[in-house]
XYZ file of C-alpha atoms in Angstrom:
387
model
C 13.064 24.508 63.278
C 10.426 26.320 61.844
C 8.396 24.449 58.420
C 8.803 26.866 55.604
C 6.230 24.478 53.473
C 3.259 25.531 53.052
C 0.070 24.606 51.280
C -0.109 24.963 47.449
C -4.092 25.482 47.768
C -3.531 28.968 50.001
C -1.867 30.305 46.879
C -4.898 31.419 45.023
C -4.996 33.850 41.832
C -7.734 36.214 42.205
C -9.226 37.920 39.253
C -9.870 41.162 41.114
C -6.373 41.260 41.964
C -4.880 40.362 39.016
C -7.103 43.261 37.271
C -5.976 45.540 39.659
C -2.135 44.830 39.305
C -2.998 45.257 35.138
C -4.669 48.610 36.032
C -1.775 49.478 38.151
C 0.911 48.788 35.739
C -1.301 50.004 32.732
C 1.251 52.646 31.816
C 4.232 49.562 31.262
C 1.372 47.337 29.335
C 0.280 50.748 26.922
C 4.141 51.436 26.485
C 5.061 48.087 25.462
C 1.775 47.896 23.071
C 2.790 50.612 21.894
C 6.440 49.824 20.874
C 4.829 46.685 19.529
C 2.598 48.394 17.342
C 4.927 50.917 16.314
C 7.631 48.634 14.726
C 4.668 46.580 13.211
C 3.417 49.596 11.462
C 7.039 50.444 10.531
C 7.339 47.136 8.920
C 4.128 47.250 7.242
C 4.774 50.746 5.774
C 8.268 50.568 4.938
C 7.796 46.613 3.351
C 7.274 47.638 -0.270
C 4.096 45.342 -1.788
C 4.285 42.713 -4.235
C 2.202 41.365 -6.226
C 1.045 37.955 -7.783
C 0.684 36.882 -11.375
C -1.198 33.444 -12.734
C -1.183 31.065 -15.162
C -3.061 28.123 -15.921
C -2.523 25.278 -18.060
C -4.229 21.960 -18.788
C -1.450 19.372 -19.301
C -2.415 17.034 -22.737
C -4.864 14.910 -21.927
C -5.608 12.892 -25.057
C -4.197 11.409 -27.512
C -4.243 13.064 -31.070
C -6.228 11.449 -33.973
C -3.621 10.414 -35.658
C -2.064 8.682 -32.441
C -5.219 6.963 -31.846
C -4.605 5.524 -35.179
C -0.891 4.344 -34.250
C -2.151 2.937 -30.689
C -4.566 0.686 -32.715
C -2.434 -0.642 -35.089
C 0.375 -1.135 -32.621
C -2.201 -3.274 -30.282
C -0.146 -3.543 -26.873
C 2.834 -2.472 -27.906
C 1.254 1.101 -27.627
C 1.576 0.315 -23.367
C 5.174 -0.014 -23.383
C 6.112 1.621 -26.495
C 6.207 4.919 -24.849
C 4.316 6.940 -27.618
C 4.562 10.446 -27.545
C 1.265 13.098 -27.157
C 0.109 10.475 -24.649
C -1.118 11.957 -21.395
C 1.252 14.097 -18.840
C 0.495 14.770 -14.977
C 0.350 17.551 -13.604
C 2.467 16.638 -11.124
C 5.544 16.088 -13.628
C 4.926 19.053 -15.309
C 5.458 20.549 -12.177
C 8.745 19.154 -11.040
C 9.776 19.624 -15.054
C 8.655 23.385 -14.448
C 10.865 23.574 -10.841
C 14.049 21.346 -12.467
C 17.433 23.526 -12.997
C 17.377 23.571 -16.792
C 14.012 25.792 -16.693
C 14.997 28.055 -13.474
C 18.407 28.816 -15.450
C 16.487 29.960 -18.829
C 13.971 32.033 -16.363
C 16.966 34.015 -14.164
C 19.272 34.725 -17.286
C 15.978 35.812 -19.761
C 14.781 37.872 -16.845
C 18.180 38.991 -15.702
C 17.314 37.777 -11.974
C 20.675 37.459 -10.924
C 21.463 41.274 -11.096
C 18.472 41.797 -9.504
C 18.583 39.789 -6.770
C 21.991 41.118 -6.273
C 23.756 37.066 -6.041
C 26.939 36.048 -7.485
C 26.012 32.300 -7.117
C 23.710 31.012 -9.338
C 22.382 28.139 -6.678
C 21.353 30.917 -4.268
C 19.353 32.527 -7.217
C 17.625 29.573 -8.378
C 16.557 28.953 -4.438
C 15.182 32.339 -4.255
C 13.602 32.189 -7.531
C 11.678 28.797 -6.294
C 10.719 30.920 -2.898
C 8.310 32.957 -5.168
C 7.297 30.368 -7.430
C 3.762 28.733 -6.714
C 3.113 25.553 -9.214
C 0.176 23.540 -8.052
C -1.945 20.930 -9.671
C -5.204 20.942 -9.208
C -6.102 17.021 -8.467
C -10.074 17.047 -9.333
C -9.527 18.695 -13.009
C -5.702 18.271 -13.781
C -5.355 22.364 -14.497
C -1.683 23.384 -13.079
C -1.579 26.909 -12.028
C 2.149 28.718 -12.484
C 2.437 31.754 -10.279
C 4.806 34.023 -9.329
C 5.217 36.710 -6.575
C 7.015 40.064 -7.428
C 7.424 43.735 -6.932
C 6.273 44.435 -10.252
C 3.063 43.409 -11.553
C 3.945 43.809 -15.262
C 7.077 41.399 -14.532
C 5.649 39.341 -12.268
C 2.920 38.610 -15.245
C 5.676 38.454 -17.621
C 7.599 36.010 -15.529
C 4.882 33.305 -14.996
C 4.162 33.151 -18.900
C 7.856 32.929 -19.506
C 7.556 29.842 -17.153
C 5.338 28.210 -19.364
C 6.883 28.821 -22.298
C 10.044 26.918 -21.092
C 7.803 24.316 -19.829
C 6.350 23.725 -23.187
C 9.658 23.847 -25.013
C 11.512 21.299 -22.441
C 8.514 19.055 -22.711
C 8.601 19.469 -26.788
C 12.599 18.823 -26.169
C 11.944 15.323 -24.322
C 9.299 14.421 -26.279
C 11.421 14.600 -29.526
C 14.666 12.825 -28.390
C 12.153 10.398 -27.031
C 10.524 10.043 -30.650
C 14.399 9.888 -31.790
C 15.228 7.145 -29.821
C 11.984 5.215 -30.362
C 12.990 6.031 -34.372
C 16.554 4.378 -33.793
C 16.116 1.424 -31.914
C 12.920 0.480 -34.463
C 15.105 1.628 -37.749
C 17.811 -0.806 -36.375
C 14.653 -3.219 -35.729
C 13.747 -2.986 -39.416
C 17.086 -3.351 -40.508
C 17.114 -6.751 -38.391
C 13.935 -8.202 -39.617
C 14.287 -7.161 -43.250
C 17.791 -9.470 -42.825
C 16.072 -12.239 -41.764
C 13.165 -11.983 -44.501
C 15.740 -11.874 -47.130
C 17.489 -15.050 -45.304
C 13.852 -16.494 -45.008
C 13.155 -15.827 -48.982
C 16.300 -17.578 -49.923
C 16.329 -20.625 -48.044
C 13.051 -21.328 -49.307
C 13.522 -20.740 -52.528
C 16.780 -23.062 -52.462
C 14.763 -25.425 -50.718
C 12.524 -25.257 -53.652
C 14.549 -25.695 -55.881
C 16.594 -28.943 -54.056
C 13.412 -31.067 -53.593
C 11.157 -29.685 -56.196
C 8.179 -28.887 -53.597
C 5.920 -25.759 -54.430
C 2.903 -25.989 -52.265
C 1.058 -28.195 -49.879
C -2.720 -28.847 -49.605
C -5.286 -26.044 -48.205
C -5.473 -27.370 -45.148
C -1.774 -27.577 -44.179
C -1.160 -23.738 -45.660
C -3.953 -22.674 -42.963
C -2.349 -24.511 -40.064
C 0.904 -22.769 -41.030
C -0.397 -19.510 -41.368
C -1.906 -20.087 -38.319
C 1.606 -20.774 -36.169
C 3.457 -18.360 -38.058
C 0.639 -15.681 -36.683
C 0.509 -17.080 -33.538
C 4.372 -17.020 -33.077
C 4.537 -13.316 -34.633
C 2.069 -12.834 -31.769
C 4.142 -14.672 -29.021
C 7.260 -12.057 -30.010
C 5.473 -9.707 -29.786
C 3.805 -10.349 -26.006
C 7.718 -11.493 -25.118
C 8.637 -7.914 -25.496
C 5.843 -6.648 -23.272
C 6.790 -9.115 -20.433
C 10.020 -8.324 -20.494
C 9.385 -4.242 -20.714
C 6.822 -4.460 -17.922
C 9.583 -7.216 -15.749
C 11.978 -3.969 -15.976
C 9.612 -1.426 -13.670
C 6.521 -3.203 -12.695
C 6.494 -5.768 -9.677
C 5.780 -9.317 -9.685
C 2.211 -8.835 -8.333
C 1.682 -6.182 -10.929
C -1.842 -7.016 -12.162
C -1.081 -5.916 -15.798
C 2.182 -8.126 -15.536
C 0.394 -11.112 -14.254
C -2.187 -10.445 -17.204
C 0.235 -10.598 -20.011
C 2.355 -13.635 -18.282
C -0.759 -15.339 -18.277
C -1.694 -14.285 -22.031
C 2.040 -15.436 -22.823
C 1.145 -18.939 -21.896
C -1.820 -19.215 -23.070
C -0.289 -18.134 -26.964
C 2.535 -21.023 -25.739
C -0.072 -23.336 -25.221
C -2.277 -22.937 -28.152
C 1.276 -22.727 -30.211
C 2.399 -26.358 -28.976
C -0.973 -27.740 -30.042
C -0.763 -26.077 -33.392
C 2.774 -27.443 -33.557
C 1.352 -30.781 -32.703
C -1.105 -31.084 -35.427
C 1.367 -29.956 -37.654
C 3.396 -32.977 -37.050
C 0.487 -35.507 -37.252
C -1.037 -33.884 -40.660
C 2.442 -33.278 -42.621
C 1.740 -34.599 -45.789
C 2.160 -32.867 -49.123
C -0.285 -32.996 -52.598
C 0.361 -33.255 -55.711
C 0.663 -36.271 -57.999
C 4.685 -35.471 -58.542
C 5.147 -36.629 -54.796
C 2.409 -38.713 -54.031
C 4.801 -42.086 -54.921
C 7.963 -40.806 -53.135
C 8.539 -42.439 -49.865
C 9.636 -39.228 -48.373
C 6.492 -37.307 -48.608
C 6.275 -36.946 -44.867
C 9.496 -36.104 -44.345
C 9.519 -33.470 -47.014
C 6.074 -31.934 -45.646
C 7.612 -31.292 -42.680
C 10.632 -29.649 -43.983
C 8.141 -27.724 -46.181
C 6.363 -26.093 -43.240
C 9.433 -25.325 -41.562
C 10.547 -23.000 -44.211
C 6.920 -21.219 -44.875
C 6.708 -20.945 -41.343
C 9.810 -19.491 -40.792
C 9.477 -17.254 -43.871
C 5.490 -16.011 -42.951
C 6.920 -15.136 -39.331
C 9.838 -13.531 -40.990
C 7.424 -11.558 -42.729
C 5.070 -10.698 -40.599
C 7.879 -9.183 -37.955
C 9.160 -6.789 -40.907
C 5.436 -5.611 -41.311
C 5.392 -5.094 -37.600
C 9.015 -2.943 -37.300
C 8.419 -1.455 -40.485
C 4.891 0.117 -39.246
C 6.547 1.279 -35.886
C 9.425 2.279 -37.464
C 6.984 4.756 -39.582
C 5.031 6.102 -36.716
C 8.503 6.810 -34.982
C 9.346 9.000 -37.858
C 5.582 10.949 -37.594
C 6.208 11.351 -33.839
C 9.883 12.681 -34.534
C 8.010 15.036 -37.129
C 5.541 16.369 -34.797
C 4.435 18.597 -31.844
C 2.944 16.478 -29.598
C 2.922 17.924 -26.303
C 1.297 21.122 -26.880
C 0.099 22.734 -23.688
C -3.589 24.141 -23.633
C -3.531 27.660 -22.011
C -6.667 27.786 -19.907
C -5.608 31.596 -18.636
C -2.310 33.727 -19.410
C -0.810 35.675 -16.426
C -1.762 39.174 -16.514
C -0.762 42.332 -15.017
C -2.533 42.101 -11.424
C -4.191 45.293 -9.753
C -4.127 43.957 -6.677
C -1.265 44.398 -4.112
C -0.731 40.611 -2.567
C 1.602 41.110 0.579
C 2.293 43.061 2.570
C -1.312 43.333 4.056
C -0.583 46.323 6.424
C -4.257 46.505 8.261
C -3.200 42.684 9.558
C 0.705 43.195 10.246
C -0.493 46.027 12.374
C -3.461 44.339 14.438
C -1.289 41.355 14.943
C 1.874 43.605 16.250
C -0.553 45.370 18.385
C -2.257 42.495 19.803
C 1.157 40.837 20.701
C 2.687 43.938 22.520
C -0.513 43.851 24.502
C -0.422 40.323 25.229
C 3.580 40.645 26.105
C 2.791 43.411 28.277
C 0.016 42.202 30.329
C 1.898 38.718 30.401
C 5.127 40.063 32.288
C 2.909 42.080 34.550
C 1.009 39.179 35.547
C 4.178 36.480 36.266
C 6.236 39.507 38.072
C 3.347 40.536 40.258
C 2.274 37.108 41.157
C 6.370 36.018 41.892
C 6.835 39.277 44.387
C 3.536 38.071 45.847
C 4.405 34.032 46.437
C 7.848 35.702 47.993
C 5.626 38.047 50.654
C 3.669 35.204 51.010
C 6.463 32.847 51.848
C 8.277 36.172 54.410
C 4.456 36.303 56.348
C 4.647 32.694 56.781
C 8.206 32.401 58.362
């Protein structure tokens, strides 16, 4: 039985050959080139050009003067608190920019669906996001809003409208944001204002039942001292438990203000414990009564309760006014760093390119199928000599 294996190594490609079985075939590799090129220029030509618009915007960066002023006097409740004209990424400006609610105000102002000729509003929006290019710019925070179209005067027109509806959905959130901040610190003030009144009345009838009106110097300072302190303590309670509600446990501005939290605890229970060693009252009217100690205590439970009393109504009644500013005003005003014109420039199709690379291709194609037929009839001769 004759071997019909042979040696891998005796099948060799040599250039010469290969050249001459290109220069052979030339007329298949020039007509498929050809047909390549031909449909590439057909596309290029018959592609009508569009044309790209841009926009930037700076996002707000800073907070206004007057909300500067309402961060101070807040302290860290401004962290939590949420206030609006605080700073906005670029980033969510850009998802804001790509959500439904904008898209829809874009197609029916512009009339898109007509013009993309689609009955269902989720193709449009998909089609409208194919030729929308939102990008922030990492280094200086600018956001450019472009759009691709076959009319420079819309296409213009189209990328400013998108930052119009940017600016008036951000306005939108920041305002029922300002509302809600407004409610729950109204219903706050409402609260604390209750318990002041309560405060006020049960010491005055506590006053008036034991016929105390003031302790000594010394004992007023302690108190103001706790009721601060625990005004304080409420206060840093609320910013645990906001931060508990997103932030993890290893959160280093969590584990700050747990930390700050006991600390106020701790300082509070030694306060508390001085208080109870030093609870004496002055005054010749009670210096003879064998309940003077008992009655300085029950003394500096009521101013305490009524200083912290007051000091939380100062607190929700200053929030609850710079809710009502915020409600009151524009604070996320977008800074226009350059409006979308008209462009004089066509942007695709770039025929010169489309044609070179259509060309190119059809010669590669060509030359390709020349080279794997010719070298396949030549491995089968190759394998007939051998047998």
């Amino acid at each position: 039985m004759p071997d019909h294996r042979y040696d891998d190594d005796e099948v060799e490609i040599d250039l010469i050959e290969v050249c001459k079985d290109l220069w052979r075939r030339k007329g298949f590799i020039f007509l498929i080139t050809f047909l390549f090129g031909a449909v590439a220029t057909a596309y290029a030509f018959l592609t009508p050009f569009t044309y790209r618009a841009e926009c930037r915007v700076l996002p707000p960066q800073s907070v206004s003067v007057r909300m500067a002023g309402i961060a101070a006097q807040l302290g860290g409740l401004a962290d939590f608190v949420g206030l609006p004209g605080m700073s906005t990424s670029g980033a969510t400006m850009v998802e804001i920019m790509k959500g439904d609610s904008v898209v829809d105000a874009i197609i029916d102002k512009f009339h898109l669906m007509e013009e993309l000729s689609e009955d269902i509003r989720l193709n449009a929006r998909k089609s409208v996001l194919a030729v929308l290019e939102a990008n922030e710019d990492t280094k200086s925070g600018i956001v450019s809003v472009a759009y691709i179209h076959k009319d420079p005067v819309e296409a213009a027109d189209i990328a400013n409208a998108f930052v119009d509806e940017l600016q008036k959905k951000m306005q939108e959130i920041a305002v029922q944001k300002a509302i809600e901040q407004r409610s729950f610190f109204e219903n706050q003030l409402i609260q604390a204002q209750q318990e002041l009144n309560q405060a006020e009345e049960d010491m005055m009838n506590y006053q008036q039942s034991s016929g105390v009106i003031a302790l000594e110097k010394q004992t007023e300072t302690l108190i103001a001292s706790i009721a601060q302190l625990r005004s304080q303590i409420a206060t840093k309670n609320v910013e645990v438990s906001s931060l508990r509600s997103y932030a993890r446990k290893d959160n280093p501005q969590l584990r700050l203000a747990q930390s700050q939290l006991e600390a106020m605890n701790k300082e509070l229970r030694r306060l508390e414990e001085e208080q109870r060693r030093t609870g004496v009252l002055s005054g010749d009217l009670l210096s003879s009564i064998g309940r003077v100690p008992e009655l300085g205590v029950e003394y500096q439970r009521y101013v305490r309760a009524l200083r912290f009393a007051n000091a939380k109504y100062e607190l929700m009644l200053r929030q609850y006014e710079n809710a009502k500013l915020s409600e009151a005003s524009d604070l996320s005003t977008l800074s226009i760093v350059d409006k979308a014109t008209p462009p004089d420039w066509k942007y695709k199709p770039k025929r010169g390119q489309i044609m070179m690379i259509g060309t190119m291709l059809g010669f590669f194609l060509g030359a390709g199928w020349v080279f794997i037929t010719e070298s396949m009839k030549k491995a089968r001769e190759a394998q007939e000599d051998y047998d």
